[in-house]
Short mmCIF file of C-alpha atoms in Angstrom, two decimals:
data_model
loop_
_atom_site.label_atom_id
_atom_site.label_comp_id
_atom_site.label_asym_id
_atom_site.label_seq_id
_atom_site.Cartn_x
_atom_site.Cartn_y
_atom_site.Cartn_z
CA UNK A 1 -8.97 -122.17 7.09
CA UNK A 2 -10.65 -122.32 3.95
CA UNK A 3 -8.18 -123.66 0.65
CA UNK A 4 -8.25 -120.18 -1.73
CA UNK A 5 -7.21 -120.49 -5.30
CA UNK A 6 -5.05 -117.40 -4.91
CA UNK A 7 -2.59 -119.42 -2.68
CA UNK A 8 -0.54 -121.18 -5.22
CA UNK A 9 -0.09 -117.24 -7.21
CA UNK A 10 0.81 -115.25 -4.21
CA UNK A 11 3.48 -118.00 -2.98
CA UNK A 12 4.58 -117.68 -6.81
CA UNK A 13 4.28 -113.88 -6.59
CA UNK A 14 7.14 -114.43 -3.10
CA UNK A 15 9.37 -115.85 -4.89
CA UNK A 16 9.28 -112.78 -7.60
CA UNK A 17 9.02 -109.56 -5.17
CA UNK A 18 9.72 -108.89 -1.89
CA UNK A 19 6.86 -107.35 -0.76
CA UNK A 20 3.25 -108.66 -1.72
CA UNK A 21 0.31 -106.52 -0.38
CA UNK A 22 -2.84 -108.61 0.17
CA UNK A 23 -6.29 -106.41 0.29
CA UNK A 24 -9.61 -106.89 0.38
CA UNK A 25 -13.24 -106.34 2.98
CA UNK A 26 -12.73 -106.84 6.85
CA UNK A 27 -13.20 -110.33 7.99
CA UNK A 28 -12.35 -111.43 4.84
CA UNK A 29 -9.09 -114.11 6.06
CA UNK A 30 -6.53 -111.99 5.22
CA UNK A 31 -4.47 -112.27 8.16
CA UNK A 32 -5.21 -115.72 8.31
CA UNK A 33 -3.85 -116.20 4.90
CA UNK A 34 -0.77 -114.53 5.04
CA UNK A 35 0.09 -116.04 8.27
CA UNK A 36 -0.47 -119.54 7.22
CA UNK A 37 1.23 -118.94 3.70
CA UNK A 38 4.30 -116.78 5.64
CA UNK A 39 4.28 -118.76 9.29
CA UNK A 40 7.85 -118.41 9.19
CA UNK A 41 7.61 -114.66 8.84
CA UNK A 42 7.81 -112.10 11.74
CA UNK A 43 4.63 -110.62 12.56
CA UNK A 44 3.13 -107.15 13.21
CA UNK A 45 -0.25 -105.70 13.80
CA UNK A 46 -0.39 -102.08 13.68
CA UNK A 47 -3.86 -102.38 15.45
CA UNK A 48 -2.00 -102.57 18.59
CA UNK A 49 -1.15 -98.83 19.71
CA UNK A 50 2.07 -99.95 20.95
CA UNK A 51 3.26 -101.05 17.87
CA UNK A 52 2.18 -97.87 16.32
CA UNK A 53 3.82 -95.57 18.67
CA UNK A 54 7.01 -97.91 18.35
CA UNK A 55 7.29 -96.88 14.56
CA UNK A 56 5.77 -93.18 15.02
CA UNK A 57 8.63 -92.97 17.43
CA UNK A 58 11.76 -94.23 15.66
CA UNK A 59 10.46 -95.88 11.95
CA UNK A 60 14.25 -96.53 10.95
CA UNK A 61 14.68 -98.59 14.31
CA UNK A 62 11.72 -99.72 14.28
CA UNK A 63 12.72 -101.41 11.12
CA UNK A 64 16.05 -102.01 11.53
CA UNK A 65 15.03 -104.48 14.42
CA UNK A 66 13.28 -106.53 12.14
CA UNK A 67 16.10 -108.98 11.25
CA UNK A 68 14.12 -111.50 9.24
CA UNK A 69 11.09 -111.32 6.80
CA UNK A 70 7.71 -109.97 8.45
CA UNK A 71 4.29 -109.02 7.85
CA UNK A 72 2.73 -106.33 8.70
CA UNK A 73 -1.10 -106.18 9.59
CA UNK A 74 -3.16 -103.44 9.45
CA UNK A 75 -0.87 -101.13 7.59
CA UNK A 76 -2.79 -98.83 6.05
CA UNK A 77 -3.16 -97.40 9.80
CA UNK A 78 0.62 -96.44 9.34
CA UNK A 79 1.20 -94.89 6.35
CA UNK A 80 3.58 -93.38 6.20
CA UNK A 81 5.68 -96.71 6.97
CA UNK A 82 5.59 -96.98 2.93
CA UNK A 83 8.33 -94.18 2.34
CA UNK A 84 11.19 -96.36 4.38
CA UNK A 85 9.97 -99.32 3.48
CA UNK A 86 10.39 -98.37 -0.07
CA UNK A 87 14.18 -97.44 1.12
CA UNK A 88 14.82 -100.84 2.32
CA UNK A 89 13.35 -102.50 -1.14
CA UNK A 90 15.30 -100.49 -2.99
CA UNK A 91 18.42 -101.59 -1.45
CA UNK A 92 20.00 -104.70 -3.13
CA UNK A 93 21.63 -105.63 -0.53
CA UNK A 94 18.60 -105.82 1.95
CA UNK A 95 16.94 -109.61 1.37
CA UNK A 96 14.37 -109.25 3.56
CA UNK A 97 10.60 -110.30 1.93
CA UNK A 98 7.14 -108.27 3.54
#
C-alpha cells in the first residue's frame, strides 16, 4: 500500500467522531486504507448480496450484532442504513466507532 498524507488526519479525525466516511473514484485504495488504518475493526461489504439482504431484512439486528467497531464498504449501495446508524451515534451510551 502506498503511504497517503491523509493517514495521520483521519486517525486524528477517530479519535474525534465516531464515524469517518472516506470517498473518492473506484479503485482509488479506499478499502485498502481503511482496513489497514482500522484492522482491528469489524468488516462489511455491502457488495456482497448477502450482506445486503441481511440488513434489508432486519437493519436493527443487523446492527445490533455488531458488538465492536466496523466498517462498512460499499455503503452507499444501502442507504438507507444511514437513518439507524444515525440512532446508534446519537446514543451516548453506544461507543462503538464506523
Amino acid at each position: 500500500m502506498y503511504k497517503r498524507a491523509i493517514e495521520r488526519k483521519i486517525l486524528e479525525l477517530s479519535e474525534s467522531y465516531r464515524c469517518i466516511t472516506l470517498v473518492g473514484p473506484r479503485q482509488s485504495g479506499k478499502t485498502t486504507l481503511s482496513r489497514t488504518l482500522f484492522g482491528g475493526y469489524e468488516y462489511f461489504t455491502f457488495e456482497s448480496p448477502d450482506v445486503r439482504e441481511m440488513l434489508d431484512y432486519d437493519p436493527r439486528g443487523f446492527l445490533a450484532n455488531i458488538k465492536e467497531d466496523a466498517i462498512f464498504d460499499e455503503v452507499q449501495k444501502v442507504p438507507k442504513l444511514f437513518s439507524y446508524l444515525q440512532e446508534i451515534l446519537d446514543d451516548k451510551e453506544d461507543k462503538r466507532k464506523f
